[in-house]
Amino acid sequence: GNSVTQMEGPVTLSEEAFLTINCTYTATGYPSLFWYVQYPGEGLQLLLKATKADDKGSNKGFEATYRKETTSFHLEKGSVQVSDSAVYFCALTTDANTGNQFYFGTGTSLTVIP
Amino acid sequence: DTGVSQDPRHKITKRGQNVTFRCDPISEHNRLYWYRQTLGQGPEFLTYFQNEAQLEKSRLLSDRFSAERPKGSFSTLEIQRTEQGDSAMYLCASSLVAGGFANYGYTFGSGTRLTVV
């Protein structure tokens, strides 16, 4: 089946620290991989995505590389800011013809302190 | 177009009451999805529509839950005889699927937070 496992939180970092949130997946078929961010009281916002092996998704200083050999899609940022405090979800989706529903990890809460 | 809209944002109801939520997708999107997110968890798929047809339902969608998309535009999710375990954020998403494999603009709404007391 399809599932996503991501690093347990919460994570607390000082401003300008390096961030890594680990994500691994299992999938039937060839998935597309995503990172979503959720700020308090809000819905999910797409942060970045990658649709094939070795693709790198990037946005707002965040990056993640689709590693088929390790079935991973780890999220990184070189220098976090207080405004990055949020919950981050790794997700996958497969063929549009099968419904294209998303499978989410449990989320990792990030708090960045000044 | 202001994205995917959900109404209400918050709903508090007594156990045993019925509740209905509404989702207005992005106008040109042909697919509409419902998810449920409980505290500390990621969203879980409930059901989806292609235009007005409901094509898939998760086993999480018990008989007390019903979703409709009568004209292929907005959708409603009704929960009958609510239970405390139904307390969650209910998220709607929409997308445009074309050409069989291309999925464009998958966008989530801000959700409806249900509290059953």
PDB file of N, CA and C in Angstrom, chain A residues 7 10-21 77-82 84-85 109-114:
ATOM      1  N   MET A   7       9.665  12.158  10.392  1.00  0.00           N
ATOM      2  CA  MET A   7      10.346  12.332  11.652  1.00  0.00           C
ATOM      3  C   MET A   7       9.389  12.843  12.729  1.00  0.00           C
ATOM      4  N   PRO A  10       8.092  17.266  18.608  1.00  0.00           N
ATOM      5  CA  PRO A  10       8.342  18.560  17.959  1.00  0.00           C
ATOM      6  C   PRO A  10       9.833  18.865  17.831  1.00  0.00           C
ATOM      7  N   VAL A  11      10.142  19.736  16.889  1.00  0.00           N
ATOM      8  CA  VAL A  11      11.508  20.185  16.666  1.00  0.00           C
ATOM      9  C   VAL A  11      11.597  21.656  17.069  1.00  0.00           C
ATOM     10  N   THR A  12      12.589  21.985  17.862  1.00  0.00           N
ATOM     11  CA  THR A  12      12.821  23.369  18.263  1.00  0.00           C
ATOM     12  C   THR A  12      14.227  23.768  17.839  1.00  0.00           C
ATOM     13  N   LEU A  13      14.327  24.854  17.084  1.00  0.00           N
ATOM     14  CA  LEU A  13      15.618  25.331  16.591  1.00  0.00           C
ATOM     15  C   LEU A  13      15.771  26.822  16.874  1.00  0.00           C
ATOM     16  N   SER A  14      16.996  27.230  16.956  1.00  0.00           N
ATOM     17  CA  SER A  14      17.277  28.667  17.044  1.00  0.00           C
ATOM     18  C   SER A  14      17.278  29.265  15.647  1.00  0.00           C
ATOM     19  N   GLU A  15      16.952  30.524  15.569  1.00  0.00           N
ATOM     20  CA  GLU A  15      16.951  31.218  14.282  1.00  0.00           C
ATOM     21  C   GLU A  15      18.315  31.051  13.609  1.00  0.00           C
ATOM     22  N   GLU A  16      18.291  30.850  12.309  1.00  0.00           N
ATOM     23  CA  GLU A  16      19.457  30.664  11.443  1.00  0.00           C
ATOM     24  C   GLU A  16      20.062  29.266  11.537  1.00  0.00           C
ATOM     25  N   ALA A  17      19.474  28.379  12.311  1.00  0.00           N
ATOM     26  CA  ALA A  17      19.970  26.992  12.367  1.00  0.00           C
ATOM     27  C   ALA A  17      19.580  26.244  11.103  1.00  0.00           C
ATOM     28  N   PHE A  18      20.234  25.097  10.892  1.00  0.00           N
ATOM     29  CA  PHE A  18      19.950  24.226   9.752  1.00  0.00           C
ATOM     30  C   PHE A  18      18.820  23.263  10.117  1.00  0.00           C
ATOM     31  N   LEU A  19      17.920  23.079   9.176  1.00  0.00           N
ATOM     32  CA  LEU A  19      16.761  22.214   9.409  1.00  0.00           C
ATOM     33  C   LEU A  19      16.804  21.001   8.502  1.00  0.00           C
ATOM     34  N   THR A  20      16.551  19.834   9.091  1.00  0.00           N
ATOM     35  CA  THR A  20      16.263  18.623   8.327  1.00  0.00           C
ATOM     36  C   THR A  20      15.070  17.944   8.960  1.00  0.00           C
ATOM     37  N   ILE A  21      14.088  17.617   8.142  1.00  0.00           N
ATOM     38  CA  ILE A  21      12.961  16.788   8.579  1.00  0.00           C
ATOM     39  C   ILE A  21      12.945  15.574   7.660  1.00  0.00           C
ATOM     40  N   LYS A  77      16.446  23.092   5.086  1.00  0.00           N
ATOM     41  CA  LYS A  77      16.583  24.536   4.908  1.00  0.00           C
ATOM     42  C   LYS A  77      17.852  24.962   5.626  1.00  0.00           C
ATOM     43  N   GLY A  78      18.620  25.781   4.967  1.00  0.00           N
ATOM     44  CA  GLY A  78      19.929  26.141   5.500  1.00  0.00           C
ATOM     45  C   GLY A  78      19.885  27.078   6.684  1.00  0.00           C
ATOM     46  N   SER A  79      18.868  27.934   6.759  1.00  0.00           N
ATOM     47  CA  SER A  79      18.830  28.946   7.810  1.00  0.00           C
ATOM     48  C   SER A  79      17.369  29.268   8.097  1.00  0.00           C
ATOM     49  N   VAL A  80      16.848  28.726   9.187  1.00  0.00           N
ATOM     50  CA  VAL A  80      15.428  28.906   9.461  1.00  0.00           C
ATOM     51  C   VAL A  80      15.160  30.259  10.114  1.00  0.00           C
ATOM     52  N   GLN A  81      13.926  30.712   9.937  1.00  0.00           N
ATOM     53  CA  GLN A  81      13.469  31.968  10.519  1.00  0.00           C
ATOM     54  C   GLN A  81      12.296  31.700  11.458  1.00  0.00           C
ATOM     55  N   VAL A  82      12.023  32.655  12.323  1.00  0.00           N
ATOM     56  CA  VAL A  82      10.892  32.504  13.246  1.00  0.00           C
ATOM     57  C   VAL A  82       9.601  32.255  12.477  1.00  0.00           C
ATOM     58  N   ASP A  84       9.105  30.511  10.006  1.00  0.00           N
ATOM     59  CA  ASP A  84       9.000  29.129   9.527  1.00  0.00           C
ATOM     60  C   ASP A  84       8.317  28.214  10.532  1.00  0.00           C
ATOM     61  N   SER A  85       8.026  28.718  11.704  1.00  0.00           N
ATOM     62  CA  SER A  85       7.362  27.906  12.727  1.00  0.00           C
ATOM     63  C   SER A  85       5.990  27.468  12.219  1.00  0.00           C
ATOM     64  N   SER A 109       6.080  19.187  13.931  1.00  0.00           N
ATOM     65  CA  SER A 109       5.926  20.564  14.384  1.00  0.00           C
ATOM     66  C   SER A 109       7.299  21.206  14.554  1.00  0.00           C
ATOM     67  N   LEU A 110       7.470  22.365  13.949  1.00  0.00           N
ATOM     68  CA  LEU A 110       8.728  23.109  14.045  1.00  0.00           C
ATOM     69  C   LEU A 110       8.481  24.429  14.766  1.00  0.00           C
ATOM     70  N   THR A 111       9.283  24.692  15.775  1.00  0.00           N
ATOM     71  CA  THR A 111       9.277  25.985  16.449  1.00  0.00           C
ATOM     72  C   THR A 111      10.665  26.584  16.336  1.00  0.00           C
ATOM     73  N   VAL A 112      10.724  27.808  15.821  1.00  0.00           N
ATOM     74  CA  VAL A 112      11.997  28.509  15.692  1.00  0.00           C
ATOM     75  C   VAL A 112      12.002  29.652  16.692  1.00  0.00           C
ATOM     76  N   ILE A 113      13.013  29.665  17.545  1.00  0.00           N
ATOM     77  CA  ILE A 113      13.089  30.692  18.577  1.00  0.00           C
ATOM     78  C   ILE A 113      14.150  31.731  18.214  1.00  0.00           C
ATOM     79  N   PRO A 114      13.879  33.009  18.525  1.00  0.00           N
ATOM     80  CA  PRO A 114      14.823  34.075  18.142  1.00  0.00           C
ATOM     81  C   PRO A 114      16.150  33.935  18.876  1.00  0.00           C
TER      82      PRO A 114
END
